[in-house]
Each structure stands twice: as C-alpha cells, then as structure tokens.
Coordinates of C-alpha atoms and ligand atoms in Angstrom, one line a residue:
X138 CA 301.3 121.9 172.9
X139 CA 304.4 123.9 172.4
X140 CA 307.4 123.8 174.7
X141 CA 306.7 127.3 175.9
X142 CA 303.2 126.2 176.9
X143 CA 304.8 123.4 178.9
X144 CA 305.9 125.7 181.6
X145 CA 302.4 127.1 182.2
X146 CA 299.5 125.4 183.9
X147 CA 298.2 122.5 181.9
X148 CA 294.9 120.9 181.0
X149 CA 295.1 117.5 182.7
X150 CA 292.7 114.6 182.8
X151 CA 293.0 111.8 185.3
X152 CA 291.3 108.6 184.3
X153 CA 290.1 106.6 187.3
X154 CA 288.7 108.2 190.4
X155 CA 289.9 105.6 192.9
X156 CA 292.2 106.6 195.7
X157 CA 295.2 107.8 193.7
X158 CA 293.0 109.4 190.9
X159 CA 291.0 111.6 193.3
X160 CA 293.9 112.7 195.4
X161 CA 296.1 113.5 192.4
X162 CA 293.3 115.4 190.6
X163 CA 292.7 117.6 193.7
X164 CA 296.4 118.2 194.2
X165 CA 297.1 119.1 190.5
X166 CA 294.2 121.5 190.6
X167 CA 295.4 122.9 193.8
X168 CA 298.7 123.8 192.0
X169 CA 296.8 125.7 189.4
X170 CA 296.1 123.2 186.6
X171 CA 292.8 122.8 184.9
X172 CA 291.8 119.2 185.8
X173 CA 289.2 116.7 184.8
X174 CA 288.6 113.5 186.8
X175 CA 287.1 110.9 184.5
X176 CA 285.5 107.7 185.3
X177 CA 283.0 105.3 183.8
X178 CA 281.2 104.9 187.2
X179 CA 278.4 107.5 187.1
X180 CA 277.6 107.0 190.8
X181 CA 281.1 107.8 191.8
X182 CA 281.3 110.9 189.6
X183 CA 278.0 112.2 190.9
X184 CA 279.3 111.9 194.4
X185 CA 282.6 113.6 193.5
X186 CA 280.8 116.5 191.7
X187 CA 279.2 117.1 195.1
X188 CA 282.7 116.9 196.9
X189 CA 281.7 113.6 198.5
X190 CA 284.3 110.9 198.5
X191 CA 283.4 107.2 198.5
X192 CA 286.1 106.4 201.1
X193 CA 287.5 108.0 204.3
X194 CA 290.8 109.9 203.8
X195 CA 291.7 112.8 206.2
X196 CA 291.7 116.2 204.6
X197 CA 290.6 115.1 201.1
X198 CA 287.0 116.3 201.2
X199 CA 288.2 119.8 202.2
X200 CA 290.8 119.9 199.4
X201 CA 288.2 118.7 196.9
X202 CA 285.7 121.4 198.0
X203 CA 288.4 124.1 197.8
X204 CA 289.6 123.2 194.4
X205 CA 286.2 122.6 193.0
X206 CA 285.2 126.1 194.1
X207 CA 288.0 127.6 192.0
X208 CA 286.5 125.9 188.9
X209 CA 289.8 124.2 188.2
X210 CA 288.6 120.7 189.1
X211 CA 285.7 119.0 187.4
X212 CA 284.5 115.4 187.2
X213 CA 282.8 113.7 184.3
X214 CA 282.0 110.4 182.7
X215 CA 282.3 111.9 179.2
X216 CA 285.6 110.8 177.5
X217 CA 285.3 113.3 174.6
X218 CA 284.8 116.3 176.9
X219 CA 287.7 115.3 179.2
X220 CA 290.3 114.1 176.6
X221 CA 289.9 116.4 173.7
X222 CA 291.5 119.5 175.4
X223 CA 293.9 117.5 177.6
X224 CA 297.7 118.2 177.3
X225 CA 298.4 115.4 179.7
X226 CA 296.3 112.4 180.4
X227 CA 297.1 110.3 183.5
X228 CA 295.8 106.8 183.7
X229 CA 295.2 105.9 187.3
X230 CA 292.9 102.9 187.1
X231 CA 293.2 99.7 189.1
X232 CA 295.6 96.9 188.2
X233 CA 294.2 94.0 190.2
X234 CA 296.3 90.8 190.3
X235 CA 295.4 88.1 187.7
X236 CA 295.0 84.6 189.1
X237 CA 298.6 84.0 188.0
X238 CA 299.7 86.8 190.4
X239 CA 300.8 89.0 187.5
X240 CA 299.2 92.5 187.2
X241 CA 296.0 92.4 185.1
X242 CA 296.3 95.3 182.7
X243 CA 292.7 95.1 181.4
X244 CA 291.6 98.4 182.9
X245 CA 294.7 100.2 181.8
X246 CA 294.3 99.0 178.2
X247 CA 290.5 99.6 178.2
X248 CA 291.2 103.2 179.2
X249 CA 293.9 103.5 176.5
X250 CA 291.4 102.4 173.8
X251 CA 288.6 104.7 175.2
X252 CA 290.8 107.8 175.3
X253 CA 292.4 107.3 171.8
X254 CA 289.7 108.7 169.5
X255 CA 289.7 112.0 171.3
X256 CA 293.5 112.5 171.8
X257 CA 294.8 115.9 170.6
X258 CA 298.0 116.0 168.6
X259 CA 301.1 115.5 170.8
X260 CA 299.2 114.9 174.0
X261 CA 301.2 113.0 176.7
X262 CA 299.6 109.8 178.0
X263 CA 301.0 109.0 181.4
X264 CA 300.6 105.7 183.2
X265 CA 300.3 106.3 187.0
X266 CA 298.8 102.8 187.8
X267 CA 301.4 100.3 189.1
X268 CA 302.4 98.2 186.1
X269 CA 305.3 96.0 185.1
X270 CA 308.0 97.0 182.6
X271 CA 306.8 96.5 179.1
X272 CA 303.4 98.0 179.7
X273 CA 303.9 101.3 177.7
X274 CA 304.4 99.3 174.5
X275 CA 301.0 97.7 175.1
X276 CA 299.4 101.0 175.9
X277 CA 300.8 102.5 172.6
X278 CA 299.5 99.5 170.7
X279 CA 296.0 99.9 172.2
X280 CA 295.9 103.7 171.5
X281 CA 297.0 103.2 167.9
X282 CA 294.0 101.0 167.2
X283 CA 291.9 104.1 167.4
X284 CA 294.0 107.1 166.3
X285 CA 296.6 108.2 163.8
X286 CA 297.5 111.2 165.8
X287 CA 301.0 111.5 167.3
X288 CA 301.2 111.1 171.1
X289 CA 303.9 110.7 173.8
X290 CA 304.1 108.2 176.6
X291 CA 305.4 108.3 180.1
X292 CA 305.3 106.5 183.4
X293 CA 304.8 108.3 186.7
X294 CA 304.6 105.9 189.6
X295 CA 302.7 107.0 192.7
X296 CA 304.2 106.7 196.2
X297 CA 301.4 108.1 198.5
X298 CA 300.1 106.2 201.6
X299 CA 296.5 105.9 202.6
X300 CA 295.7 107.8 205.7
X301 CA 298.2 110.5 204.8
X302 CA 297.5 110.7 201.1
X303 CA 296.9 114.4 200.9
X304 CA 300.0 115.4 202.7
X305 CA 302.1 112.8 200.9
X306 CA 300.9 114.2 197.5
X307 CA 301.3 117.8 198.3
X308 CA 304.8 117.2 199.6
X309 CA 306.2 114.0 198.1
X310 CA 309.7 112.7 198.9
X311 CA 310.4 112.6 195.2
X312 CA 308.7 112.6 191.8
X313 CA 309.8 109.8 189.5
X314 CA 309.3 110.5 185.7
X315 CA 309.9 107.6 183.4
X316 CA 310.1 108.7 179.8
X317 CA 312.4 108.7 176.7
X318 CA 311.6 112.0 175.0
X319 CA 313.2 115.3 176.2
X320 CA 309.9 117.1 175.5
X321 CA 308.0 114.8 177.8
X322 CA 310.6 115.3 180.6
X323 CA 310.3 119.0 180.2
X324 CA 306.5 119.1 180.4
X325 CA 306.3 116.8 183.3
X326 CA 309.1 118.4 185.2
X327 CA 307.4 121.8 184.8
X328 CA 304.1 120.3 186.0
X329 CA 305.8 119.0 189.1
X330 CA 308.0 122.0 189.9
X331 CA 305.5 123.5 192.4
X332 CA 305.7 120.3 194.5
X333 CA 309.2 121.3 195.5
X334 CA 310.4 117.7 195.5
X335 CA 313.5 116.1 193.9
X336 CA 312.6 115.0 190.4
X337 CA 314.1 111.7 189.2
X338 CA 314.2 111.4 185.4
X339 CA 314.7 107.8 184.2
X340 CA 313.5 105.3 181.7
X341 CA 309.9 104.1 181.9
X342 CA 311.2 100.6 182.7
X343 CA 313.3 101.9 185.6
X344 CA 310.4 104.0 186.9
X345 CA 308.1 100.9 186.9
X346 CA 310.7 98.8 188.6
X347 CA 311.3 101.6 191.1
X348 CA 307.7 101.4 192.2
X349 CA 307.8 97.7 192.7
X350 CA 311.2 98.0 194.4
X351 CA 310.0 100.6 196.9
X352 CA 307.0 98.6 198.0
X353 CA 308.9 95.3 198.0
X354 CA 311.7 96.8 200.0
X355 CA 309.3 98.1 202.6
X356 CA 307.4 94.8 202.7
X357 CA 310.7 93.0 203.1
X358 CA 311.7 95.3 205.9
X359 CA 308.4 94.6 207.8
X360 CA 308.8 90.9 207.2
X361 CA 312.4 91.1 208.5
X362 CA 311.2 92.8 211.7
X363 CA 308.5 90.2 212.1
X364 CA 310.9 87.3 211.6
X365 CA 313.3 88.8 214.1
X366 CA 310.4 89.4 216.5
X367 CA 309.5 85.7 216.5
X368 CA 313.1 84.9 217.4
X369 CA 313.1 87.5 220.2
X370 CA 310.1 85.7 221.8
X371 CA 312.2 82.6 222.1
X372 CA 315.3 84.1 223.7
X373 CA 314.3 86.8 226.2
X374 CA 315.0 89.7 223.8
X375 CA 312.6 92.5 223.1
X376 CA 312.1 93.5 219.4
X377 CA 311.5 97.1 220.2
X378 CA 314.8 97.3 222.1
X379 CA 316.5 95.6 219.2
X380 CA 315.1 98.0 216.7
X381 CA 316.1 100.9 218.9
X382 CA 319.6 99.6 219.1
X383 CA 320.0 99.1 215.3
X384 CA 318.1 102.2 214.4
X385 CA 320.9 104.5 215.4
X386 CA 322.9 103.0 212.5
X387 CA 322.2 105.6 209.8
X388 CA 322.4 102.9 207.2
X389 CA 319.4 101.2 208.9
X390 CA 317.3 103.9 210.6
X391 CA 314.6 103.5 213.3
X392 CA 311.5 104.2 211.2
X393 CA 309.1 101.9 209.4
X394 CA 310.1 98.9 211.4
X395 CA 307.0 98.1 213.5
X396 CA 306.5 94.4 213.8
X397 CA 303.0 93.0 213.8
X398 CA 300.6 90.6 212.1
X399 CA 302.2 91.1 208.7
X400 CA 301.7 93.9 206.1
X401 CA 298.2 94.4 204.6
X402 CA 296.4 96.9 202.5
X403 CA 295.8 97.1 198.7
X404 CA 299.4 97.6 197.8
X405 CA 302.1 95.6 199.5
X406 CA 300.5 92.2 199.3
X407 CA 299.6 92.8 195.7
X408 CA 302.9 94.3 194.6
X409 CA 305.0 91.6 196.3
X410 CA 302.8 88.9 194.7
X411 CA 303.2 90.7 191.3
X412 CA 307.0 90.9 191.6
X413 CA 307.1 87.3 192.7
X414 CA 304.9 86.3 189.7
X415 CA 307.0 88.4 187.4
X416 CA 310.2 86.7 188.8
X417 CA 308.7 83.3 188.0
X418 CA 307.9 84.3 184.5
X419 CA 311.5 85.3 183.9
X420 CA 312.9 82.1 185.5
X421 CA 313.6 83.3 189.0
X422 CA 311.0 81.3 190.9
X423 CA 313.1 80.7 194.0
X424 CA 313.9 84.3 194.8
X425 CA 313.3 86.6 197.9
X426 CA 310.0 88.0 196.7
X427 CA 308.3 84.6 196.5
X428 CA 309.6 83.8 200.0
X429 CA 308.4 87.2 201.5
X430 CA 305.0 86.6 200.1
X431 CA 304.7 83.1 201.5
X432 CA 305.9 84.3 205.0
X433 CA 303.4 87.1 205.1
X434 CA 300.5 84.9 203.9
X435 CA 301.0 82.3 206.7
X436 CA 301.9 84.7 209.5
X437 CA 298.4 85.3 211.0
X438 CA 297.5 81.6 211.2
X439 CA 300.8 80.9 212.8
X440 CA 300.4 83.6 215.4
X441 CA 296.9 82.5 216.3
X442 CA 298.0 78.9 216.8
X443 CA 300.7 80.2 219.1
X444 CA 298.2 82.4 221.1
X445 CA 295.8 79.5 221.2
X446 CA 298.3 77.4 223.1
X447 CA 299.3 80.3 225.4
X448 CA 295.8 81.2 226.5
X449 CA 294.5 77.6 226.7
X450 CA 292.3 77.7 223.6
X451 CA 289.8 80.2 222.2
X452 CA 286.8 77.8 222.5
X453 CA 283.8 79.4 224.3
X454 CA 285.8 82.6 224.9
X455 CA 284.5 86.0 224.0
X456 CA 287.1 87.8 221.9
X457 CA 287.1 91.5 221.0
X458 CA 289.0 92.5 217.9
X459 CA 289.7 96.2 218.0
X460 CA 290.7 97.8 214.6
X461 CA 289.1 96.3 211.5
X462 CA 290.7 98.6 208.9
X463 CA 294.2 97.6 207.5
X464 CA 295.8 100.5 209.3
X465 CA 294.7 103.7 211.2
X466 CA 293.1 106.7 209.5
X467 CA 291.4 104.7 206.8
X468 CA 288.2 102.7 206.4
X469 CA 289.9 100.5 203.8
X470 CA 289.7 96.8 204.7
X471 CA 291.6 95.4 201.7
X472 CA 293.9 92.6 203.1
X473 CA 293.2 93.9 206.6
X474 CA 294.5 91.6 209.4
X475 CA 290.9 91.5 210.8
X476 CA 289.7 89.8 207.7
X477 CA 291.9 86.8 208.5
X478 CA 291.9 87.0 212.3
X479 CA 288.1 87.0 212.7
X480 CA 287.3 83.9 210.6
X481 CA 290.2 82.0 212.2
X482 CA 289.1 82.8 215.7
X483 CA 285.6 81.7 214.8
X484 CA 287.0 78.4 213.4
X485 CA 288.8 78.0 216.8
X486 CA 285.5 78.2 218.6
X487 CA 285.5 81.9 219.8
X488 CA 282.6 84.2 219.9
X489 CA 284.0 87.4 218.3
X490 CA 283.0 91.0 218.4
X491 CA 284.7 93.8 216.5
X492 CA 285.1 97.5 216.7
X493 CA 286.5 100.2 214.4
X494 CA 286.3 104.0 214.5
X495 CA 285.7 104.1 210.7
X496 CA 285.7 100.8 208.9
X497 CA 282.5 98.7 208.6
X498 CA 282.7 95.0 208.0
X499 CA 279.3 94.8 206.2
X500 CA 279.5 98.1 204.3
X501 CA 282.8 97.0 203.0
X502 CA 281.0 94.0 201.5
X503 CA 282.4 91.3 203.8
X504 CA 280.2 88.4 204.5
X505 CA 278.0 88.2 207.5
X506 CA 279.5 85.5 209.8
X507 CA 277.9 83.4 212.5
X508 CA 279.5 84.2 215.9
X509 CA 280.7 87.7 214.8
X510 CA 279.2 91.1 215.1
X511 CA 280.6 94.5 214.8
X512 CA 279.6 96.9 217.7
X513 CA 279.4 100.7 217.6
X514 CA 281.5 101.5 220.6
X515 CA 284.7 100.2 222.1
X516 CA 283.0 99.8 225.5
X517 CA 280.3 97.6 224.0
X518 CA 282.9 95.4 222.3
X519 CA 284.8 95.0 225.6
X520 CA 281.8 94.0 227.7
X521 CA 282.5 90.7 229.5
X522 CA 285.4 89.9 227.2
X523 CA 288.0 87.2 227.8
X524 CA 290.5 88.2 225.1
X525 CA 291.2 91.6 223.6
X526 CA 293.1 91.9 220.3
X527 CA 294.5 95.5 219.8
X528 CA 294.9 94.8 216.2
X529 CA 295.3 98.3 214.7
X530 CA 296.9 101.3 216.3
X531 CA 293.9 103.8 216.0
X532 CA 294.6 106.4 218.7
X533 CA 291.2 105.7 220.3
X534 CA 292.1 102.1 220.7
X535 CA 295.7 102.6 221.9
X536 CA 294.7 105.3 224.4
X537 CA 291.7 103.5 225.8
X538 CA 291.7 102.9 229.6
X539 CA 291.4 99.1 229.6
X540 CA 291.6 99.3 233.5
X541 CA 287.9 100.3 233.3
X542 CA 286.7 97.0 231.9
X543 CA 289.0 94.7 233.8
X544 CA 287.0 92.0 235.6
X545 CA 289.0 90.8 238.5
X546 CA 287.0 87.6 238.9
X547 CA 288.5 86.0 235.7
X548 CA 291.7 86.0 233.7
X549 CA 291.6 88.4 230.8
X550 CA 294.1 88.5 227.9
X551 CA 295.3 91.5 226.0
X552 CA 297.1 90.8 222.8
X553 CA 298.9 93.9 221.5
X554 CA 299.4 93.2 217.8
X555 CA 301.2 96.5 217.2
X556 CA 303.3 96.8 220.4
X557 CA 301.6 100.1 221.3
X558 CA 300.5 99.6 224.9
X559 CA 302.6 100.1 228.0
X560 CA 303.3 96.6 229.2
X561 CA 303.6 97.7 232.9
X562 CA 300.3 99.6 232.8
X563 CA 298.5 96.6 231.2
X564 CA 300.0 94.2 233.8
X565 CA 299.1 96.6 236.6
X566 CA 295.5 96.6 235.4
X567 CA 295.7 92.8 235.8
X568 CA 295.6 91.6 232.2
X569 CA 297.8 88.8 230.8
X570 CA 299.7 90.7 228.2
X571 CA 301.0 89.3 225.0
X572 CA 302.8 91.4 222.4
X573 CA 304.9 90.8 219.3
X574 CA 308.6 89.9 219.8
X575 CA 308.5 90.3 223.6
X576 CA 309.3 87.3 225.9
X577 CA 306.4 87.9 228.2
X578 CA 306.0 85.0 230.5
X579 CA 302.4 83.7 230.9
X580 CA 301.9 82.4 234.4
X581 CA 301.0 78.7 234.1
X582 CA 298.2 79.1 236.8
X583 CA 296.5 81.6 234.5
X584 CA 296.7 79.2 231.6
X585 CA 295.1 76.5 233.7
X586 CA 292.4 78.9 235.0
X587 CA 291.4 80.0 231.6
X588 CA 290.8 76.5 230.3
Ligands
LIG891 C1 302.0 101.7 200.6 C2 303.4 102.5 200.5 O1 303.8 102.9 201.8 C3 303.2 103.7 199.6 O2 304.4 104.4 199.4 C4 302.7 103.3 198.2 O3 302.4 104.4 197.4 C5 301.4 102.5 198.4 O4 301.6 101.4 199.3 C6 300.9 102.1 197.1 O5 301.6 101.3 196.4 O6 299.8 102.6 196.6 P1 299.8 102.0 202.1 O7 299.5 100.6 201.6 O8 298.8 103.0 202.1 O9 301.1 102.5 201.3 O10 300.3 101.8 203.6 P2 301.6 101.7 204.6 O11 301.4 102.7 205.6 O12 302.8 101.6 203.8 O13 301.3 100.3 205.3 C7 301.2 99.1 204.6 C8 301.1 97.9 205.5 O14 302.4 97.7 206.2 C9 300.1 98.1 206.6 O15 299.4 96.8 206.8 C10 300.9 98.5 207.8 O16 300.3 98.1 209.1 C11 302.1 97.6 207.6 N1 303.3 98.2 208.3 C12 303.8 99.4 208.0 C13 303.9 97.4 209.3 O17 303.5 96.3 209.6 N2 305.0 97.9 209.9 C14 305.5 99.1 209.6 O18 306.5 99.5 210.2 C15 304.9 99.9 208.7

C-alpha cells in the first residue's frame, strides 16, 4: 500500500464477529471501505451473511442490511480470502480474564498466527481488543512465526457502549490511535477522517492504558456514587440531590453518576479486575483498582442483607425481579445484577419471578433454578407479589403503572435499584418504597406486618 492509497477507501478485515467486530465492520463499510468480517464460528458467519445478529443491539441489523446491499461488507470464515487483499487487519476477538485476573491473550495470539501466512507486504495489523501494554510485541512475535513479510502494528482501543453501539461508533467522542510509525498514523488517520471526531495519536502503550483508564475511571465514579449513597441513607441526605448539587461544578459534571447495585456488563468488571491484577504484577497490590473491584463485588450481597432487615425477611415472600439484562437496550446478561440478586434471594427463602423485555435467563445459558421462573409479561411477574425489584431502567419497567397491581390487603415493597421512580407517586400507590441513597423511613408497623 502506498501513502497515496492511504487516503482512499481501504480493504479492511475485522477478525472476530462479536459485539465490537460486527459494529465496527458495518460502520467502516458504511464509510465506504471494502470490509470483510472474519470468524472461525461458521454458525455466526452464516447468520451474519443473512444480516442476522446473534445479540440484540438497536439499529445494527438495519445498518448491516444497508451496507451488505452495497457489496462493501462481506462475512467469511476463510482466512486466505479475507487477509490476502487486506490493507488493514483489525483484531477484535475476546480477551477474557485468566484465573489470575490478567487478560488472557490466547485468542489475540491465535488470530495473529492464523492471519500471518496470508499477510500482504506492509499490511497494518491493528489490535482493537482490550489488551495490556506489551501486547503488540507478543503479536509481532506470533505473526513472525508464520511470515517473513514486512508488516506494521498499531493499537486502536474501542470506546463504544452496548445499547448505543451504532451511534457511538458512527459518532465517537474521539479516536485513539496507538502507533510508532508515521505511515501507520497517516493511514489510520485517513481511515477515520469521515468519523469527524478528534484523533489522538499516541504510543501503543498509552493507547492501551487509555482504554483501561477510561473504563476504570468510569467504574470508580460509579463506585464513588454508590459509596456516597450508602452514607446518605444514614444521615437524611438524598444522593440524587447531592449529585445535582455537585454536578454544576464543571470539573465534576452531572452525568454518568447514577448510583445503583454496582457496575456490571462485560467490560467494567473485567477491566477493573485486569488493571487490579496488572497492578499486583508490578508490585502495586494495595492500590485503588483492587479496592474498587472488591467494593463492587460485595455490593449486592451487602444491599440484600440490608433490605432483608428492613422488610422483615424474604422467606416465603414472592419477589419480582424486573430487568434481567445488565442495562437497558441490550439482552446481554454478562455480570448483570440479576445473576447475583436472584440466587441470593432464593438462598434467603424467596420465591422469585423475573421479567425482561429482551434478555432471557435460559437462552443466555444460565442454569435453571428451583424457585425461579422468568415470565413473559410484566403483569404476570407482578401477580400477587410481595416485593418488587426495579433492577434495570428499561423504559417499560420505569413507566409501568404499579398502582394497577397494588393489593391493599397486604404490605408490598418496591425497591428501586436505579432511583428512577417518583417516590411520591409510589408512596401514593401505597407501596413501601426503598431506593439507593435516600433516607426513606420504613414504618415499623409495616415491618411487623410483613413478618
Ligand atoms: C463500557 C464503557 O462505557 C464503554 O465506553 C466501553 O467501550 C465499554 O464498556 C467496553 O469496554 O467495551 P458498557 O459496558 O456497554 O460500556 O456499558 P455502560 O453504559 O458504560 O455501563 C456499564 C455499567 O455501569 C452498567 O452496569 C451500568 O448500569 C453501570 N452504570 C453506568 C451505573 O451504575 N451508573 C452510571 O451512572 C452509569
């Protein structure tokens, strides 16, 4: 590839058709590049060829269909076909945590070995997966076991969020390019020009650290809000009012502060654990990241013990858990609060029902549990219920008229894990309302009645 070619549309191959891979492939094709999505999973590729996605992400199926129709986006399992013409190859495979907590690079390195024999001269191999500093040297070593051709390396961390992935990728806040060679910066900068975002050109190590830094900062912010919320409950303050007050300080800001049951999903828990593990390997075992991870891990059990006392025990109570995904607008249940809350409620003697607009406990591969069933409608889940957990802020769950199911002949509890409901409305309906970081007084006669 010559430098002049670097300003035109490119032949791209994205290895790994998980979340990041599929969204990136569709978006790069949308911006006029010729793109191959490559995966060893034939079933996934067959689905994608047919514009079907194996997960729920708003707007993605439509973008896939549109770009596939132009002929610019293809999917294949054939390494030779996908790599031999590629100017830029992006590795976007999973990096699960190893038992030590460190990132397990086995899929990144396997992809590097598999692509190597078909690399064209001077191709750029870009690591998009979240990996620690030092990974590019390992990728180079893996590629060199199978080719003598010259190639370039770069790091291009991803910052999209599930649920808004298409919009985030079409219009990112920034593009971070980690490289050392001016040619690589030039090609990747030209590739990302149509995105209209600031482009940050730094070393690969800084780019990799920036990805961990962003996720760890956001996870710390959430943990900070949660810790503060716990204090507010003890002293009559309201966490939402506190956040409103501090949010006007432009150094702090009012966004991305919602307290709750702790952060979940496939990224924050993993990336905090990885930075914590990395800290331990470099002799910083006692640092902030290790503490944040521990606080998030223990949060749900601590909250459930607290609610258990307030409501006079969960034993023999029917509990509805509303929202099983890790956040709204996704069916992803990786490290979803529901996956901790439901088993703990069962352990505490509750009979649990669940509801989610998109996520399915069994289809996600979670085990069938005694005393738990997922129901198809929110109304069915709320039938004759004693305790309601509004766990995830799906609009349907937040906007539901809970007054309709209120049974006046018994105390019923509504636990708002995301502080989304109107406290006065909920109390008017006659529920005992509990939220995060609000000093709601539970009438002692209600506690006694509910025993
Ligand atoms: C996160 C980052 O936001 C993305 O920038 C990053 O690219 C991605 O991880 C990744 O590394 O791949 P995501 O996991 O999709 O994206 O979801 P978020 O919307 O950031 O939420 C993560 C968790 O934090 C959820 O459990 C959410 O409920 C929780 N959260 C979020 C809060 O508890 N409070 C908030 O104010 C915001």
